[in-house]
Short mmCIF file of C-alpha atoms in Angstrom, two decimals:
data_model
loop_
_atom_site.label_atom_id
_atom_site.label_comp_id
_atom_site.label_asym_id
_atom_site.label_seq_id
_atom_site.Cartn_x
_atom_site.Cartn_y
_atom_site.Cartn_z
CA MET A 1 36.37 17.96 3.58
CA THR A 2 36.15 16.12 6.89
CA GLU A 3 33.01 14.78 8.55
CA THR A 4 33.25 17.58 11.13
CA ASP A 5 33.53 20.34 8.55
CA PRO A 6 30.45 22.58 9.07
CA ARG A 7 30.13 22.99 5.32
CA ALA A 8 29.05 19.35 5.08
CA ALA A 9 25.69 20.08 6.70
CA ALA A 10 25.09 22.97 4.33
CA SER A 11 25.87 21.03 1.16
CA PRO A 12 22.94 21.10 -1.30
CA ARG A 13 21.00 17.90 -1.88
CA PRO A 14 21.91 16.20 -5.14
CA PRO A 15 19.33 16.69 -7.86
CA ALA A 16 16.68 14.04 -8.31
CA PRO A 17 17.46 11.60 -11.11
CA GLU A 18 15.72 11.81 -14.47
CA PHE A 19 13.65 8.79 -13.49
CA PRO A 20 12.70 7.89 -9.90
CA ALA A 21 15.25 5.77 -8.06
CA ALA A 22 12.33 3.40 -7.47
CA VAL A 23 8.56 3.30 -7.68
CA LEU A 24 6.78 1.86 -4.64
CA PHE A 25 3.28 0.50 -5.20
CA ASP A 26 0.64 -0.15 -2.58
CA MET A 27 -1.47 -3.21 -3.44
CA ASP A 28 -5.07 -3.20 -2.17
CA GLY A 29 -7.08 -0.51 -3.92
CA THR A 30 -4.05 0.73 -5.85
CA LEU A 31 -2.93 -2.11 -8.10
CA VAL A 32 -5.86 -4.46 -7.61
CA ASP A 33 -9.51 -3.99 -6.68
CA SER A 34 -9.18 -6.03 -3.50
CA GLU A 35 -10.59 -3.47 -1.07
CA LYS A 36 -14.03 -4.59 -2.25
CA LEU A 37 -13.06 -8.17 -1.42
CA TRP A 38 -12.01 -7.11 2.07
CA THR A 39 -15.42 -5.49 2.48
CA VAL A 40 -17.11 -8.77 1.48
CA ALA A 41 -14.96 -10.75 3.93
CA MET A 42 -15.64 -8.31 6.77
CA ASP A 43 -19.36 -8.18 5.99
CA ASP A 44 -19.53 -11.98 5.91
CA TYR A 45 -17.88 -12.20 9.32
CA ALA A 46 -20.24 -9.62 10.80
CA ALA A 47 -23.29 -11.31 9.27
CA THR A 48 -22.38 -14.71 10.76
CA ASN A 49 -22.45 -12.96 14.13
CA GLY A 50 -25.80 -11.29 13.50
CA ALA A 51 -24.32 -7.83 12.96
CA GLU A 52 -23.48 -5.29 10.26
CA ILE A 53 -20.36 -3.13 9.91
CA SER A 54 -20.87 0.63 9.83
CA ASP A 55 -19.57 2.59 6.85
CA ALA A 56 -17.43 4.69 9.20
CA ALA A 57 -15.69 1.65 10.68
CA ARG A 58 -15.04 0.14 7.26
CA ALA A 59 -13.52 3.42 6.05
CA ARG A 60 -11.12 3.44 9.02
CA MET A 61 -9.94 -0.05 8.08
CA VAL A 62 -8.78 0.94 4.58
CA GLY A 63 -5.01 0.83 4.45
CA SER A 64 -4.68 -0.61 7.96
CA ASN A 65 -2.95 -3.81 9.00
CA MET A 66 -4.82 -6.99 9.91
CA SER A 67 -4.74 -6.62 13.68
CA ARG A 68 -6.03 -3.05 13.71
CA SER A 69 -8.74 -3.88 11.17
CA MET A 70 -9.97 -6.80 13.25
CA ARG A 71 -10.03 -4.65 16.37
CA LEU A 72 -12.06 -2.01 14.54
CA LEU A 73 -14.41 -4.68 13.21
CA LEU A 74 -15.03 -6.34 16.57
CA THR A 75 -15.46 -3.01 18.34
CA ASP A 76 -17.92 -1.83 15.73
CA ILE A 77 -20.16 -4.89 16.02
CA GLY A 78 -19.95 -5.04 19.80
CA MET A 79 -17.83 -8.16 20.24
CA PRO A 80 -14.88 -8.79 22.61
CA THR A 81 -11.51 -7.46 21.43
CA GLY A 82 -9.03 -9.52 23.40
CA PRO A 83 -5.97 -10.95 21.64
CA ALA A 84 -7.58 -14.37 21.20
CA ASP A 85 -10.78 -12.80 19.84
CA ILE A 86 -8.82 -10.72 17.34
CA GLU A 87 -6.78 -13.73 16.23
CA ALA A 88 -9.87 -15.93 15.78
CA ALA A 89 -11.76 -13.26 13.83
CA GLY A 90 -8.70 -12.60 11.71
CA GLN A 91 -8.31 -16.25 10.82
CA GLN A 92 -11.89 -16.45 9.56
CA VAL A 93 -11.46 -13.31 7.47
CA ILE A 94 -8.11 -14.55 6.12
CA GLU A 95 -9.67 -17.83 4.98
CA ARG A 96 -12.44 -15.97 3.16
CA MET A 97 -9.96 -13.55 1.59
CA ALA A 98 -7.69 -16.36 0.41
CA GLU A 99 -10.59 -17.89 -1.48
CA MET A 100 -11.57 -14.61 -3.15
CA LEU A 101 -8.02 -13.49 -3.96
CA ASP A 102 -7.49 -16.76 -5.77
CA ASN A 103 -10.66 -16.46 -7.84
CA ASP A 104 -12.04 -12.92 -7.96
CA LEU A 105 -9.06 -10.53 -8.11
CA THR A 106 -9.12 -7.81 -10.77
CA TRP A 107 -6.78 -4.95 -11.66
CA ARG A 108 -7.56 -1.31 -10.93
CA PRO A 109 -7.97 0.80 -14.10
CA GLY A 110 -4.61 1.32 -15.80
CA ALA A 111 -2.66 -0.35 -13.00
CA GLU A 112 -1.28 -3.34 -14.90
CA GLN A 113 -0.11 -1.15 -17.78
CA ALA A 114 1.48 1.42 -15.44
CA LEU A 115 3.33 -1.28 -13.51
CA ARG A 116 4.66 -2.81 -16.74
CA ARG A 117 5.74 0.57 -18.14
CA VAL A 118 7.78 1.37 -15.04
CA SER A 119 9.37 -2.09 -15.03
CA THR A 120 10.14 -1.94 -18.75
CA ASP A 121 11.89 1.40 -18.22
CA GLY A 122 14.29 -0.36 -15.87
CA VAL A 123 13.17 1.42 -12.71
CA PRO A 124 13.28 -0.74 -9.55
CA VAL A 125 9.80 -1.56 -8.28
CA ALA A 126 8.63 -2.53 -4.79
CA LEU A 127 5.29 -3.67 -3.44
CA VAL A 128 4.49 -2.12 -0.05
CA THR A 129 1.29 -3.52 1.41
CA SER A 130 -0.45 -3.81 4.78
CA THR A 131 -1.73 -7.24 3.75
CA ILE A 132 -0.04 -10.22 5.40
CA ARG A 133 2.48 -12.29 3.41
CA SER A 134 0.29 -15.39 2.98
CA LEU A 135 -2.48 -13.39 1.30
CA THR A 136 -0.06 -11.19 -0.65
CA ASP A 137 1.52 -14.28 -2.19
CA ILE A 138 -1.93 -15.38 -3.41
CA ALA A 139 -2.55 -11.95 -4.95
CA LEU A 140 0.87 -12.06 -6.61
CA ARG A 141 -0.26 -15.04 -8.66
CA THR A 142 -2.43 -12.53 -10.54
CA ILE A 143 -0.21 -9.45 -10.28
CA GLY A 144 3.06 -11.26 -11.02
CA ALA A 145 5.70 -11.68 -8.33
CA GLU A 146 8.35 -11.27 -11.03
CA MET A 147 7.31 -7.64 -11.49
CA PHE A 148 8.83 -6.61 -8.15
CA ASP A 149 12.40 -6.22 -6.99
CA ALA A 150 11.23 -6.17 -3.35
CA THR A 151 8.05 -6.74 -1.39
CA VAL A 152 7.15 -5.59 2.12
CA CYS A 153 4.04 -7.04 3.79
CA GLY A 154 2.05 -6.01 6.82
CA ASP A 155 3.38 -8.79 9.03
CA GLU A 156 7.03 -8.02 8.15
CA VAL A 157 7.49 -4.57 9.72
CA ASP A 158 7.68 -5.48 13.42
CA GLY A 159 4.36 -3.83 14.16
CA TYR A 160 5.34 -0.51 12.56
CA ASN A 161 2.52 -0.57 10.04
CA LYS A 162 1.15 2.24 7.92
CA PRO A 163 0.74 5.15 8.72
CA ASP A 164 4.18 4.65 10.27
CA PRO A 165 6.89 5.34 7.65
CA GLU A 166 8.65 2.02 8.31
CA PRO A 167 7.01 0.00 5.48
CA TYR A 168 8.27 2.46 2.88
CA LEU A 169 11.62 2.98 4.57
CA ARG A 170 12.09 -0.79 4.68
CA ALA A 171 11.30 -1.10 0.98
CA CYS A 172 13.87 1.59 0.19
CA ARG A 173 16.47 -0.15 2.33
CA LYS A 174 15.84 -3.40 0.48
CA LEU A 175 16.32 -1.63 -2.84
CA GLY A 176 19.27 0.46 -1.64
CA VAL A 177 17.65 3.75 -2.67
CA ASP A 178 17.02 7.15 -1.08
CA PRO A 179 13.30 7.63 -0.25
CA ALA A 180 13.60 11.26 -1.36
CA HIS A 181 14.25 10.03 -4.92
CA CYS A 182 11.34 7.58 -4.93
CA VAL A 183 7.67 7.82 -5.83
CA ALA A 184 5.03 5.93 -3.87
CA ILE A 185 1.58 5.24 -5.28
CA GLU A 186 -1.25 4.92 -2.75
CA ASP A 187 -5.04 4.90 -2.52
CA SER A 188 -5.71 5.60 1.17
CA PRO A 189 -4.97 8.42 3.64
CA THR A 190 -3.24 5.87 5.87
CA GLY A 191 -0.90 4.79 3.08
CA VAL A 192 -0.27 8.34 1.88
CA SER A 193 0.72 9.38 5.41
CA SER A 194 3.17 6.48 5.61
CA ALA A 195 4.85 7.32 2.32
CA VAL A 196 4.96 11.07 2.95
CA SER A 197 6.49 10.49 6.39
CA ALA A 198 9.12 8.27 4.78
CA GLY A 199 10.12 11.18 2.54
CA CYS A 200 8.76 9.87 -0.76
CA ALA A 201 6.92 11.86 -3.40
CA VAL A 202 3.40 10.42 -3.42
CA LEU A 203 0.82 9.91 -6.14
CA GLY A 204 -2.65 9.37 -4.72
CA VAL A 205 -5.34 7.47 -6.64
CA SER A 206 -8.36 7.05 -4.39
CA CYS A 207 -10.42 3.89 -4.39
CA GLU A 208 -12.75 3.44 -1.41
CA VAL A 209 -11.79 6.56 0.58
CA PRO A 210 -11.40 10.13 -0.77
CA LEU A 211 -7.95 11.69 -0.84
CA GLU A 212 -7.12 15.36 -0.45
CA PRO A 213 -3.99 17.24 -1.66
CA GLU A 214 -3.55 18.49 1.91
CA LEU A 215 -2.29 14.99 2.76
CA GLY A 216 0.85 15.81 0.79
CA CYS A 217 0.14 13.85 -2.37
CA THR A 218 -0.56 14.63 -6.01
CA ILE A 219 -4.04 13.40 -6.92
CA ARG A 220 -4.82 11.46 -10.08
CA ASP A 221 -8.20 10.02 -11.10
CA SER A 222 -6.72 6.66 -12.10
CA LEU A 223 -3.49 5.03 -13.24
CA GLU A 224 -4.62 5.01 -16.87
CA GLY A 225 -1.94 6.47 -19.11
CA LEU A 226 0.57 6.86 -16.26
CA ASP A 227 4.22 6.47 -17.26
CA THR A 228 7.65 6.84 -15.71
CA VAL A 229 8.20 10.32 -17.17
CA GLU A 230 5.09 11.61 -15.40
CA LEU A 231 6.23 10.00 -12.14
CA ALA A 232 9.59 11.76 -12.47
CA THR A 233 7.82 15.14 -12.58
CA LEU A 234 6.55 14.50 -9.03
CA LEU A 235 10.14 14.46 -7.81
CA ARG A 236 10.92 17.72 -9.57
CA ARG A 237 7.89 19.36 -7.97
CA GLY A 238 9.26 18.40 -4.57
#
């Protein structure tokens, strides 16, 4: 059959493998309880400027990259949002986060066990996070950098951050796998949208922001008891 043969376009997709081709984990709010630390860092910044972040603004930050979060923060507390202002605010928040990630980071319920089960089963694993590389590397001291075959951080996607599909597509390219045979695990609507747009099956485990099935994900209360066999069923549903 040649490349121009019209039957090529009509060929059925190959069946999904017994296990996912890869499992792609978000970090903040999914593997570790760091969204609360981000809230502390943002609140501290606002307080030093005599202000308080609204709940609505904080909710919009969940799952977003650093630049967008800082813009939302500064807008919400009525401060200038020029590039230099965003960079300066971001640096203060980064310094506070670095301190807390090094000392106060805890796992989300069932997350460590789920990550280890998938890895033990021999399934490739990627970390796909909106957090910048310098902070991710601090968090990985707790999570374990050795647990991942690839990592994609928020400052490594050329500005195409979640909800753009690029972070998940980039992780799949690094692993050499088809996104349609992968499962992504996310806690935020922003992250779910990114993974769904990339073509992954998505398991949603909400942390700070509610998730709805209408987003295109399967909802689970927590990662407790999750194993690779259950993740494979998400591919078969698709």
